[in-house]
mmCIF file of C-alpha atoms and ligand atoms in Angstrom:
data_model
loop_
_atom_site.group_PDB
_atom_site.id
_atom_site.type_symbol
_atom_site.label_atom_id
_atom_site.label_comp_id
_atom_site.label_asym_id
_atom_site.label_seq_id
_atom_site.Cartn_x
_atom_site.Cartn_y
_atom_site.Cartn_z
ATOM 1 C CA UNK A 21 -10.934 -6.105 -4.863
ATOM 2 C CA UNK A 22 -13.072 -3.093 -5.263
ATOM 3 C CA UNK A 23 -12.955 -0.096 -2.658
ATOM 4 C CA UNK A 24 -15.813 -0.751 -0.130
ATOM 5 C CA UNK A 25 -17.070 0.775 2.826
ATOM 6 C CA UNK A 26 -14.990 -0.366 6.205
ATOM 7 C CA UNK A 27 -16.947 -1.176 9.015
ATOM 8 C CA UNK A 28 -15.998 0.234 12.160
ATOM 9 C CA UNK A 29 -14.264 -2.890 13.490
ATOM 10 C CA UNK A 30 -11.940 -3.009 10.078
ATOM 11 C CA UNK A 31 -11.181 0.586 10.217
ATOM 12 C CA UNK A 32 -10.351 0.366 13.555
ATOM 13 C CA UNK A 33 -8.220 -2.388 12.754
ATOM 14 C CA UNK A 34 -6.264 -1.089 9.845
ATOM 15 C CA UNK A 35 -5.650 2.055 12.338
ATOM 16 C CA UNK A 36 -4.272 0.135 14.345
ATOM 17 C CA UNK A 37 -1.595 -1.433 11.610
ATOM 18 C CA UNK A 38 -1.139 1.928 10.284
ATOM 19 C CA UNK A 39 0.343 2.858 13.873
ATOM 20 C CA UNK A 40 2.378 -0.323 14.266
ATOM 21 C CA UNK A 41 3.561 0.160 10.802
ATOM 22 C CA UNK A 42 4.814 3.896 12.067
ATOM 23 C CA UNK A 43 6.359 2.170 14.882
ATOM 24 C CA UNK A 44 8.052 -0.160 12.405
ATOM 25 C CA UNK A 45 9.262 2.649 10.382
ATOM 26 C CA UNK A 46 10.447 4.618 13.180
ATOM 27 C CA UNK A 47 12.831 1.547 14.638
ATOM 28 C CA UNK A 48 13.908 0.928 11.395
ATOM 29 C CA UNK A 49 15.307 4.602 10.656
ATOM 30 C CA UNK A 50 16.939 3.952 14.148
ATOM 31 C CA UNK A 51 18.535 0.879 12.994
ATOM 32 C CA UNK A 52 19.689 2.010 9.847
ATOM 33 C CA UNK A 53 20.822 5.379 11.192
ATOM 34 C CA UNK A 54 23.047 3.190 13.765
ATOM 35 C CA UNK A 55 24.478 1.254 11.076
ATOM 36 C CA UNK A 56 25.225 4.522 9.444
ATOM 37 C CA UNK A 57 26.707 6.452 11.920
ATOM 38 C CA UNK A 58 28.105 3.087 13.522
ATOM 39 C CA UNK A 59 31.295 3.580 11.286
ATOM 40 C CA UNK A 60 31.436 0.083 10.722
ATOM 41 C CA UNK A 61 29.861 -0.335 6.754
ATOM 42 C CA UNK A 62 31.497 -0.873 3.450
ATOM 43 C CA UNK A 63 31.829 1.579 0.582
ATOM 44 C CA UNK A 64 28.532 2.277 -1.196
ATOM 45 C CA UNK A 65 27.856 -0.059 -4.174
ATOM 46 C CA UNK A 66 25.480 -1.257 -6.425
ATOM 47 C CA UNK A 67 22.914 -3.752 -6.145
ATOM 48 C CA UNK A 68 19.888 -5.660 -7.037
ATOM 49 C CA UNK A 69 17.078 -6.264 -4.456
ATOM 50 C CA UNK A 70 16.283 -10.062 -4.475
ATOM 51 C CA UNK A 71 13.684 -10.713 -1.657
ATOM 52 C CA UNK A 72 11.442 -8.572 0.767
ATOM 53 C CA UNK A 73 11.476 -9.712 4.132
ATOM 54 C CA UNK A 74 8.814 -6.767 5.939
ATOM 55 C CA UNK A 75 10.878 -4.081 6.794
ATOM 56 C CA UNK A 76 14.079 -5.657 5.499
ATOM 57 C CA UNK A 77 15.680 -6.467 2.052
ATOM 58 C CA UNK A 78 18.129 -9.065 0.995
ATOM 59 C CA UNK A 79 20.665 -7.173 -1.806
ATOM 60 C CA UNK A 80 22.966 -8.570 -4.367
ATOM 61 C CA UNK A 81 26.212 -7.525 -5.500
ATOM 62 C CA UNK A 82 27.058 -10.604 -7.411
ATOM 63 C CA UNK A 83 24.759 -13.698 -8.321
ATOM 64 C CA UNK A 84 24.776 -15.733 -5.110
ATOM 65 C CA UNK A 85 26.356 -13.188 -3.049
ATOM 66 C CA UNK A 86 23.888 -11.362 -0.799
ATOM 67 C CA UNK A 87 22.966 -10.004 2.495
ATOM 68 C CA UNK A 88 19.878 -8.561 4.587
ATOM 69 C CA UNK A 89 19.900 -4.811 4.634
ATOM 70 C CA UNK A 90 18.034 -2.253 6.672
ATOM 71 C CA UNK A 91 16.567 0.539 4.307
ATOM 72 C CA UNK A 92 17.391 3.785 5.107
ATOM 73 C CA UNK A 93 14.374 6.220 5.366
ATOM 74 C CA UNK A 94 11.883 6.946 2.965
ATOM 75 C CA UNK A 95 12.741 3.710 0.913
ATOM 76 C CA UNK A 96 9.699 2.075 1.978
ATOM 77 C CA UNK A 97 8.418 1.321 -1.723
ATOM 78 C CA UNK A 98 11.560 -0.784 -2.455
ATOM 79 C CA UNK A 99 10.283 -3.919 -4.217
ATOM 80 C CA UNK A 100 12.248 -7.150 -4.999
ATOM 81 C CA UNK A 101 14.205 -6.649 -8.651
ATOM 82 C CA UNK A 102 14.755 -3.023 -7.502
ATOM 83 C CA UNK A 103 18.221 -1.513 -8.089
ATOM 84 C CA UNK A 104 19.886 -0.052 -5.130
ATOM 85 C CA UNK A 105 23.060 1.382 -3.794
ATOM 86 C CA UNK A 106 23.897 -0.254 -0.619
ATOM 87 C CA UNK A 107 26.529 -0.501 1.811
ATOM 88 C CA UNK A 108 27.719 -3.940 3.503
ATOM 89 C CA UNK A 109 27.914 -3.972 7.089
ATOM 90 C CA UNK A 110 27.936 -6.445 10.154
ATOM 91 C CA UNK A 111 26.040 -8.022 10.905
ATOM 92 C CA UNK A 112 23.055 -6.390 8.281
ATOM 93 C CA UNK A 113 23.822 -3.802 5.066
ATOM 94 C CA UNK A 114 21.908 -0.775 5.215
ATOM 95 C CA UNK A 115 20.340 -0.062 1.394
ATOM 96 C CA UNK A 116 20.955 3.945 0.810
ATOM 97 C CA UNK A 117 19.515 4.844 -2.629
ATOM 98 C CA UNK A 118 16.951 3.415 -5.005
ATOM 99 C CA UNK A 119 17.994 3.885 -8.574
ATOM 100 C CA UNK A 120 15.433 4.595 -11.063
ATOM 101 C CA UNK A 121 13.315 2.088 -11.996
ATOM 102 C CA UNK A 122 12.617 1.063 -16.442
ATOM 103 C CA UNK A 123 9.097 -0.578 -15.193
ATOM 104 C CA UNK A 124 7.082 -2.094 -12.391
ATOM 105 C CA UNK A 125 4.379 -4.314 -11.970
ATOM 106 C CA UNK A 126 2.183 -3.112 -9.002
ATOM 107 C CA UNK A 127 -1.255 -4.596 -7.655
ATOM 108 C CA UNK A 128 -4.135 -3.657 -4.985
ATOM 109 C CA UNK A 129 -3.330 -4.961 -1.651
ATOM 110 C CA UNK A 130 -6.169 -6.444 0.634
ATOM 111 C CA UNK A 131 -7.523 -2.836 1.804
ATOM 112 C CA UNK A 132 -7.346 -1.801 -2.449
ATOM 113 C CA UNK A 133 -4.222 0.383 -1.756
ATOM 114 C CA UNK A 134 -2.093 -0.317 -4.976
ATOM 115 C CA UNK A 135 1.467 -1.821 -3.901
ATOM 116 C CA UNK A 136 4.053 -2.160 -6.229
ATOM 117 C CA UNK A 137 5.347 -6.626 -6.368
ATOM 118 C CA UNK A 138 8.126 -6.241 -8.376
ATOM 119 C CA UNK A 139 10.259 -3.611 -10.468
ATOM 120 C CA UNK A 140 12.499 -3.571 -13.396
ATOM 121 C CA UNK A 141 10.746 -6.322 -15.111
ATOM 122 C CA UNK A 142 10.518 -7.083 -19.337
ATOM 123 C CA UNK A 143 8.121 -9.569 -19.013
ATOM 124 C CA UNK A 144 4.919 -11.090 -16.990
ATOM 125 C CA UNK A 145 4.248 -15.099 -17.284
ATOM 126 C CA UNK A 146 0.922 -15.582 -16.265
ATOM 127 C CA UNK A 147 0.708 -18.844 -14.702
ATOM 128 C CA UNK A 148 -2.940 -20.950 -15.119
ATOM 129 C CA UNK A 149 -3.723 -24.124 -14.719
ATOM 130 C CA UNK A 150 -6.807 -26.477 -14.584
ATOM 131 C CA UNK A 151 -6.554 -26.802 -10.936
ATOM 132 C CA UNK A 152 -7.427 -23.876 -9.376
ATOM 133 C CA UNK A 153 -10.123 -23.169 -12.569
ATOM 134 C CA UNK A 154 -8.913 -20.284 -14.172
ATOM 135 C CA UNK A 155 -12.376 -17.577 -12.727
ATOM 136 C CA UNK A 156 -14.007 -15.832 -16.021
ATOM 137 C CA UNK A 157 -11.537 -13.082 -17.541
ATOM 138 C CA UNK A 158 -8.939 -13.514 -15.314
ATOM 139 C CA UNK A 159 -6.284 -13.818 -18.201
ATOM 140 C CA UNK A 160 -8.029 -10.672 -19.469
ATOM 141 C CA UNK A 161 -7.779 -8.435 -16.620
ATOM 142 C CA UNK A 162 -3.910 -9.526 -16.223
ATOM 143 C CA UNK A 163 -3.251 -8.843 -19.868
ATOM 144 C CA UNK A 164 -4.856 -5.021 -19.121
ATOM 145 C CA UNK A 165 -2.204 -5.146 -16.616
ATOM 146 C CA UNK A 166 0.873 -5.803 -18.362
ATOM 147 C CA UNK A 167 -0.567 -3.472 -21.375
ATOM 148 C CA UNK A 168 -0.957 -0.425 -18.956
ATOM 149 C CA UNK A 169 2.241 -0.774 -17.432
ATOM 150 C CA UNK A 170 3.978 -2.126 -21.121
ATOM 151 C CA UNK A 171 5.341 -5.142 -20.137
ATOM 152 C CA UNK A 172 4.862 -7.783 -22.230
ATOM 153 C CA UNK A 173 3.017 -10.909 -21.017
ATOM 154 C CA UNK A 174 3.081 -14.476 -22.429
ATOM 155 C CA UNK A 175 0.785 -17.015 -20.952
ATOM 156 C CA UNK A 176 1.796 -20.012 -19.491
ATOM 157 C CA UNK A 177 -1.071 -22.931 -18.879
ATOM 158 C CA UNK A 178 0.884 -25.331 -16.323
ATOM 159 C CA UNK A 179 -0.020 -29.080 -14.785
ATOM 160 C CA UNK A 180 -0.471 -30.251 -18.428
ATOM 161 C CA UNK A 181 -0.365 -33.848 -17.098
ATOM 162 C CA UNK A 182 -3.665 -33.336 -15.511
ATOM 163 C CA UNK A 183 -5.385 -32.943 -18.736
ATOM 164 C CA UNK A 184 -4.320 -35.882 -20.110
ATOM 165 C CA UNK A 185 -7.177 -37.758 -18.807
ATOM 166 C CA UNK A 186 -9.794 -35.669 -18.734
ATOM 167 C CA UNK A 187 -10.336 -34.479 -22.632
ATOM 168 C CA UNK A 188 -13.332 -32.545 -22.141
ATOM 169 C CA UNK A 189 -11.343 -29.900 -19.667
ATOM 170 C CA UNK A 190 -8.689 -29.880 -22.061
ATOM 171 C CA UNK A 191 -11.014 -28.764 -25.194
ATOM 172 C CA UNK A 192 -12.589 -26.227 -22.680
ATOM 173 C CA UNK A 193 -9.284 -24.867 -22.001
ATOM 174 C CA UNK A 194 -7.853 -25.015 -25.695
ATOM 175 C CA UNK A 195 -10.970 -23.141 -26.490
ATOM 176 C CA UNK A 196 -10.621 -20.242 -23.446
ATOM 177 C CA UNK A 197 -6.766 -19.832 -24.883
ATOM 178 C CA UNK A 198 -7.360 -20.040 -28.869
ATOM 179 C CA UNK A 199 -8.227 -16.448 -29.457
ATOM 180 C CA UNK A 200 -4.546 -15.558 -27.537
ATOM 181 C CA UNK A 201 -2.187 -15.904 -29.966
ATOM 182 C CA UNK A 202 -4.187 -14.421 -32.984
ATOM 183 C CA UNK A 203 -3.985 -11.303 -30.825
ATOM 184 C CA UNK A 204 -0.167 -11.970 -30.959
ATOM 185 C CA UNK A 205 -0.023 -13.125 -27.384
ATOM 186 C CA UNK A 206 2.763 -15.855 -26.480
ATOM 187 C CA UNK A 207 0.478 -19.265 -24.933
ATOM 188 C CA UNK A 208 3.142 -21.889 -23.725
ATOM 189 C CA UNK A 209 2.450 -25.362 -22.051
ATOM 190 C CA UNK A 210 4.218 -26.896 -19.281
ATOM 191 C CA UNK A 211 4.188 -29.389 -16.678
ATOM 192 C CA UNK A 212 6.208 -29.881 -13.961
ATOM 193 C CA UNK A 213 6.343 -34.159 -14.603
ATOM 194 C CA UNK A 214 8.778 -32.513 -17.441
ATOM 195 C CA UNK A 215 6.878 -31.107 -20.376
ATOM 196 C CA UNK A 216 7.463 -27.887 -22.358
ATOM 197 C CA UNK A 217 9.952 -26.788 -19.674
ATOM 198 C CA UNK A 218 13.027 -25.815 -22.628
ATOM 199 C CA UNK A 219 10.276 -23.848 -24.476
ATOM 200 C CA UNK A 220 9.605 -22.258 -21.154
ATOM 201 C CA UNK A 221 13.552 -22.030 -20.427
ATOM 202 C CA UNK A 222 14.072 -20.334 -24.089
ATOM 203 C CA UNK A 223 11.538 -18.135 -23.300
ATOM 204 C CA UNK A 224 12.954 -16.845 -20.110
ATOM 205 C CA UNK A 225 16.590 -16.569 -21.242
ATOM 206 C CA UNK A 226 18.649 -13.066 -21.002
ATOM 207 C CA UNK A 227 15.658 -11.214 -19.654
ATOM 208 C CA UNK A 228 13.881 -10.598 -16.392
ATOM 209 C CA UNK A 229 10.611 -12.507 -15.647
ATOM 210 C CA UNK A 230 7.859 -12.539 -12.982
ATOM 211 C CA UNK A 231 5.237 -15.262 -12.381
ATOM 212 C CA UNK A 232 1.912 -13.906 -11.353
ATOM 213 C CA UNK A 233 -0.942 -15.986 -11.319
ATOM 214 C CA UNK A 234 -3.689 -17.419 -8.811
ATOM 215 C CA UNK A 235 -2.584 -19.684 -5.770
ATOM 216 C CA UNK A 236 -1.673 -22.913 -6.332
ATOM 217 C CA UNK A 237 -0.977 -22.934 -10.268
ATOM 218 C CA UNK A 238 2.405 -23.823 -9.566
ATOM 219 C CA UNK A 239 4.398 -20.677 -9.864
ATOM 220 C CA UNK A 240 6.978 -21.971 -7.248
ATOM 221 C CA UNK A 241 7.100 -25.319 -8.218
ATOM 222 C CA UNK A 242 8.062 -24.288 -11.833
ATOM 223 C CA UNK A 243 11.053 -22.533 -10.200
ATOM 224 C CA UNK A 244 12.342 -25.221 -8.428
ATOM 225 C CA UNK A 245 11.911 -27.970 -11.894
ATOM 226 C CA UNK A 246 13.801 -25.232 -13.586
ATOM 227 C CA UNK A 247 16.818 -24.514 -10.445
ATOM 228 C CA UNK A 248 16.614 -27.214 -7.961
ATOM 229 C CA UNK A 249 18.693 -25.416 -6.091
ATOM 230 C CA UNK A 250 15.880 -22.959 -5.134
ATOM 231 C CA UNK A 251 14.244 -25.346 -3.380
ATOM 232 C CA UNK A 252 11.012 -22.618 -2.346
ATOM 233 C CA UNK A 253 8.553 -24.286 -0.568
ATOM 234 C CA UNK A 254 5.251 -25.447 -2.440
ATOM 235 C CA UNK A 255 1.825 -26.116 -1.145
ATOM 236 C CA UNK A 256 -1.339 -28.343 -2.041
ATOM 237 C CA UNK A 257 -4.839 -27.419 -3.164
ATOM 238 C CA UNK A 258 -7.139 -27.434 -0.589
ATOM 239 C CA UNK A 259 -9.459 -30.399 -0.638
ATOM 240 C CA UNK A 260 -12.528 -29.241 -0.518
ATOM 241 C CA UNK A 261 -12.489 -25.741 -2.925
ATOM 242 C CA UNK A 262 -9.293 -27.268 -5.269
ATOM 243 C CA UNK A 263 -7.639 -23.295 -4.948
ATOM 244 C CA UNK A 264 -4.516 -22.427 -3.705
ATOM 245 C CA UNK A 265 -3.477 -22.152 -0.199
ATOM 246 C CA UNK A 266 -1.179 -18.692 -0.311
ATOM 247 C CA UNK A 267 2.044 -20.446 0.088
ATOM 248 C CA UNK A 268 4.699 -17.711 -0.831
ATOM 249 C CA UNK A 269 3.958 -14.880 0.807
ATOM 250 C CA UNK A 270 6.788 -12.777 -0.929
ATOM 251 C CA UNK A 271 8.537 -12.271 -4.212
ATOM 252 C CA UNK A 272 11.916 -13.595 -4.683
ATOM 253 C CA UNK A 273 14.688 -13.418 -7.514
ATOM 254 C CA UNK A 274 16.551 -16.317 -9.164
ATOM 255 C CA UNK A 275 19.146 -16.523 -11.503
ATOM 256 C CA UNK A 276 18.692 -19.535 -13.920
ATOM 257 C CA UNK A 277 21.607 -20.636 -15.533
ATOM 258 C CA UNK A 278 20.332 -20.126 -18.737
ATOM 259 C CA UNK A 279 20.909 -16.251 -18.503
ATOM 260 C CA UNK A 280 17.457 -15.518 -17.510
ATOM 261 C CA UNK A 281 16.187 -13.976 -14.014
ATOM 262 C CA UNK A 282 13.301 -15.310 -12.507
ATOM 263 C CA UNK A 283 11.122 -13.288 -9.922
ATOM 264 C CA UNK A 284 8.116 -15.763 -8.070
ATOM 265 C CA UNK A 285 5.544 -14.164 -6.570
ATOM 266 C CA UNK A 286 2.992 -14.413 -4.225
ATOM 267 C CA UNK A 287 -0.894 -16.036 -5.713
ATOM 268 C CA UNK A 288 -3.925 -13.885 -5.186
ATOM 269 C CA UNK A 289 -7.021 -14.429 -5.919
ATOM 270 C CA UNK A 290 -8.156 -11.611 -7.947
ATOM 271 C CA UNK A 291 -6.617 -9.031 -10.080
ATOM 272 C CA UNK A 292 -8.526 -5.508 -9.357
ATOM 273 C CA UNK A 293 -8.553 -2.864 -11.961
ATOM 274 C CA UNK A 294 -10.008 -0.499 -9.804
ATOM 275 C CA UNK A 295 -7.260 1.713 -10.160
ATOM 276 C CA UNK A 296 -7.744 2.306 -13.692
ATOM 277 C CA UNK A 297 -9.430 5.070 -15.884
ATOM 278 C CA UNK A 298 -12.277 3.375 -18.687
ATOM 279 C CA UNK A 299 -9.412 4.928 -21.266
ATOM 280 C CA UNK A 300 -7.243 2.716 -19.781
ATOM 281 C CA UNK A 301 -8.834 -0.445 -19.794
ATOM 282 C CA UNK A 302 -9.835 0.523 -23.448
ATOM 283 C CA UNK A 303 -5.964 0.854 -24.267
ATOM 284 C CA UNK A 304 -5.147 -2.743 -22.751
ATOM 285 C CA UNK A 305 -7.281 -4.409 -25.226
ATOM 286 C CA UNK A 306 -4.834 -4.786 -28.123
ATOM 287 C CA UNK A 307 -7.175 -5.489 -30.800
ATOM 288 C CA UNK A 308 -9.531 -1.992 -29.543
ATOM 289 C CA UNK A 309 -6.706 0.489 -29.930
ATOM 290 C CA UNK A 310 -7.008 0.938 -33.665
ATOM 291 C CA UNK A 311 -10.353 1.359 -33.397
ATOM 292 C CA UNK A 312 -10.347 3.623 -31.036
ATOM 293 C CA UNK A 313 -11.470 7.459 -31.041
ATOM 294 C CA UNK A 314 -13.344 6.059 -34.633
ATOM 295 C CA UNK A 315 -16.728 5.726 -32.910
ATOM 296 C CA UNK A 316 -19.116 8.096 -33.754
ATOM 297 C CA UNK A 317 -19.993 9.819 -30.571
ATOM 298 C CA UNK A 318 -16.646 10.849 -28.400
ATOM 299 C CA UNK A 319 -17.894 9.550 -25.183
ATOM 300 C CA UNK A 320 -19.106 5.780 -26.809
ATOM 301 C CA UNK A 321 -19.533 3.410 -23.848
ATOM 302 C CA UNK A 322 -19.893 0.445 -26.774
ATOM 303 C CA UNK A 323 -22.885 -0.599 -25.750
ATOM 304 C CA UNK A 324 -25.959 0.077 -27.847
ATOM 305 C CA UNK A 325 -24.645 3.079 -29.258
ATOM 306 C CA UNK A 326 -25.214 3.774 -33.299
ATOM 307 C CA UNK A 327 -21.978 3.796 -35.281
ATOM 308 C CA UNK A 328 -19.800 2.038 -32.712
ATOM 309 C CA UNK A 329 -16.886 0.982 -34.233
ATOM 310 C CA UNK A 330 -16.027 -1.883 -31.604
ATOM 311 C CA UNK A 331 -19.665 -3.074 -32.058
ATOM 312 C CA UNK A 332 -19.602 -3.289 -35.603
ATOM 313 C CA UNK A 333 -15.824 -5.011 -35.379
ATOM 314 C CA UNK A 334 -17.847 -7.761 -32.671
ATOM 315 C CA UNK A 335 -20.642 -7.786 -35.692
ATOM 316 C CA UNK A 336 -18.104 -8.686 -38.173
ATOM 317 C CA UNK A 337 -15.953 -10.915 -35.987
ATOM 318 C CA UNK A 338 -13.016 -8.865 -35.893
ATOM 319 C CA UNK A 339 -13.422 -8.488 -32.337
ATOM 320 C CA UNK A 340 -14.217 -11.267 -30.150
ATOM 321 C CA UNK A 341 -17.130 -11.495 -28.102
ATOM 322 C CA UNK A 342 -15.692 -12.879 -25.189
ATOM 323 C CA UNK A 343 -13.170 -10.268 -25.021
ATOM 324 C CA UNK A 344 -16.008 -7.860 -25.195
ATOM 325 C CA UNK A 345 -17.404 -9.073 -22.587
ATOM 326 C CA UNK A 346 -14.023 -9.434 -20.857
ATOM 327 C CA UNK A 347 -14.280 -5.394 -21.456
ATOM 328 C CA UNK A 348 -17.550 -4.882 -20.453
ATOM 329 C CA UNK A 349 -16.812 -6.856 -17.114
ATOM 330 C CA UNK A 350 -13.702 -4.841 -16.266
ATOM 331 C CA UNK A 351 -15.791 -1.042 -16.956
ATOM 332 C CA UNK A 352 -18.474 -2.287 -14.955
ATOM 333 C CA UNK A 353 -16.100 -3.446 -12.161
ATOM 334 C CA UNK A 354 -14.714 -0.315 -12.439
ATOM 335 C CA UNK A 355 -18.313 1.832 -11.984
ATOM 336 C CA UNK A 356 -18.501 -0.175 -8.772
ATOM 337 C CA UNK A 357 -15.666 0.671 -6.742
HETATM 338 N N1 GTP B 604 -0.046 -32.342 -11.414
HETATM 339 C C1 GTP B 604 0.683 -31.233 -11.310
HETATM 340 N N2 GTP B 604 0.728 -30.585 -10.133
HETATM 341 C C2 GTP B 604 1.481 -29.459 -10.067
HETATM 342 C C3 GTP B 604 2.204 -28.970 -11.191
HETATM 343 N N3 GTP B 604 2.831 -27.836 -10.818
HETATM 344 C C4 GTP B 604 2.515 -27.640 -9.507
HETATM 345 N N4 GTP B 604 1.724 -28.613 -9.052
HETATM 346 C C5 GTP B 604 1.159 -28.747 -7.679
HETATM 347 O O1 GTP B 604 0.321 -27.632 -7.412
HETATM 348 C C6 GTP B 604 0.366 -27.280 -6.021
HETATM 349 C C7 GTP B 604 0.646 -25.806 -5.850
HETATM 350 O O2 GTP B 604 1.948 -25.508 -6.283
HETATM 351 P P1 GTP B 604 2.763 -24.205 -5.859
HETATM 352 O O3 GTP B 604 4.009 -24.224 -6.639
HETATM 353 O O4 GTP B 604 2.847 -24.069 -4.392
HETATM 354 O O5 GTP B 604 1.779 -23.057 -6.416
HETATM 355 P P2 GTP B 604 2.025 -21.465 -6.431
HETATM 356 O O6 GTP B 604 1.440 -20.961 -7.709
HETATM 357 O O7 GTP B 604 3.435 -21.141 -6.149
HETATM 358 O O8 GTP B 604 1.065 -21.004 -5.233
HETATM 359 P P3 GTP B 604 1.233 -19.701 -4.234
HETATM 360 O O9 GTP B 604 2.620 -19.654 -3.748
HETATM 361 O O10 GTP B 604 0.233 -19.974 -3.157
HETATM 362 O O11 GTP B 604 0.838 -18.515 -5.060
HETATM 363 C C8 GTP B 604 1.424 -28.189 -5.401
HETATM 364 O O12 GTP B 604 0.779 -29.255 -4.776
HETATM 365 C C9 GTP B 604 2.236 -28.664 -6.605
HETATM 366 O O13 GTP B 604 2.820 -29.942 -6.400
HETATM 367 C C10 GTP B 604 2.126 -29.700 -12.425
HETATM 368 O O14 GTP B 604 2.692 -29.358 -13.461
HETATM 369 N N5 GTP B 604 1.350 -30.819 -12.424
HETATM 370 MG MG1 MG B 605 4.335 -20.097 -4.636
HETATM 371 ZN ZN1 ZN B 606 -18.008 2.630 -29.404
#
């Protein structure tokens, strides 16, 4: 999503959710002050933010044991997988304090305002799948991602079954991934008619995950094949485009039995990088950084110029050229906005 000019009608429009959002705010600072001041709330405690429900949060003390909370002001940026200290109450806690965060994945809204999705996360699953067709560089951009905010990503190509019969699609796709793990990125397989799921389980045991990922790959149906219990509802394609039909429209934390935790989030349909300096997306191609800073002007765009060192590494092979291009695609986007 790159930053373009509003039109009178849409700024007028996002004014006008800008005030209802301060309206929000407001009652919610009333609320929570109530609750407060209300005398009737537990002793502060810790606890783990597991869903975002608008100006609400549900927090954990325990696996399984949780309750809506009002946030108390200027806690607007909590995200789900946030720690907190929070106070029970009846009949809704009121969430206090945000404790520091070790990482969070964040992500341009619809207006290109960055919004953090989810916090205190080791690693990013990026969900694909034939159906919705993974768009050119989309794995790249969500790689540059995870690499800026140093959280590793493994990615995860899901509705194996539908490749089956249809072998061209599947060498198309076995040829888009190939070039992953000889950068020394994770690829797993999975389907949810049962296949790959324990490599998938192994892979999400003792450590907290987040699915990201276009609508409709299956993020949410992957949860519930791996805890039934979470029983999150699931949408079809549409018919006529075959892309996702935004079905969860906020993140929410599990707690598989295996030890792992399990954050699903919403699809979108493309992952800006906007936000980010040409440095940046220069540092989220793994294979670039060593090359880095060796190019012989300072300021090398690695284009045309003589005695770049990422052109010579595309000359020799060293350096893919799809992943160039991948580059070259994200810089340009990034010139745009
Ligand atoms: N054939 C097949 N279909 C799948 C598989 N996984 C999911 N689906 C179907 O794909 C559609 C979308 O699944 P969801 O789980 O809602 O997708 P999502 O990624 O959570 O989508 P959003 O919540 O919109 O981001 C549903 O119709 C699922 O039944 C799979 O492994 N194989
Ligand atoms: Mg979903
Ligand atoms: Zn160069």
């Amino acid at each position: 999503m790159s930053k373009r000019k509003l039109s009178r009608q849409q700024a007028w429009r996002i004014e006008k959710i800008q005030e209802e959002r301060s309206k929000r705010a407001a009652r919610r600072d009333n609320d929570a002050q109530e609750a407060l001041t209300g005398g009737e709330l537990g002793p502060e405690q810790d606890g783990l933010v597991v869903a975002h429900y608008g100006t609400q949060v549900a927090v954990e003390s325990a696996p399984g044991k949780s309750q809506r909370c009002h946030l108390r002001a200027n806690l607007e940026g909590l995200v789900t997988g946030d720690r907190v200290v929070w106070c029970e109450g009846d009949p809704m806690g009121v969430v206090v304090a945000q404790r520091e965060r070790h990482s969070v994945l964040s992500r341009p809204d619809p207006y290109g305002k960055l919004k953090p999705v989810a916090a205190n996360i080791d690693q990013i699953l990026l969900v694909i799948a034939p159906f919705p067709e993974p768009h050119a560089n989309l794995i790249d951009r969500y790689l540059v991602a995870a690499e800026v905010v140093g959280i590793e990503p493994v990615i995860l190509l899901n509705k194996m079954d539908l490749l089956t019969a249809d072998p061209a699609r599947q060498t198309t796709l076995n040829n888009l991934l190939a070039i992953y793990p000889t950068l020394g990125y994770r690829v797993l397989r999975t389907s949810i008619m049962d296949s790959g799921l324990e490599e998938l389980l192994s892979a999400l045991r003792s450590r907290t995950s987040v699915f990201v990922g276009q609508s409709g790959v299956g993020k949410s149906s992957l949860v519930n094949v791996l805890l039934p219990e979470a029983d999150i509802r699931v949408g079809a394609l549409s018919e006529n485009t075959q892309k996702g039909t935004h079905t969860t429209t906020t993140a929410q934390l599990w707690h598989l039995t295996c030890g792992g935790t399990l954050i699903d989030s919403p699809g979108i349909r493309e992952f800006g990088l906007w936000h980010m300096s040409k440095e940046q997306v220069e540092q989220g191609f793994r294979e670039f950084r060593a090359l880095l800073g060796t190019c012989k002007f300072r300021d090398c765009h690695h284009e045309h110029e003589p005695g770049c060192a990422i052109l010579d590494a595309a000359e020799s092979g060293v350096v893919s050229a799809t992943r160039l291009d991948s580059y070259r695609r994200i810089v340009a986007s990034l010139e745009d906005a």
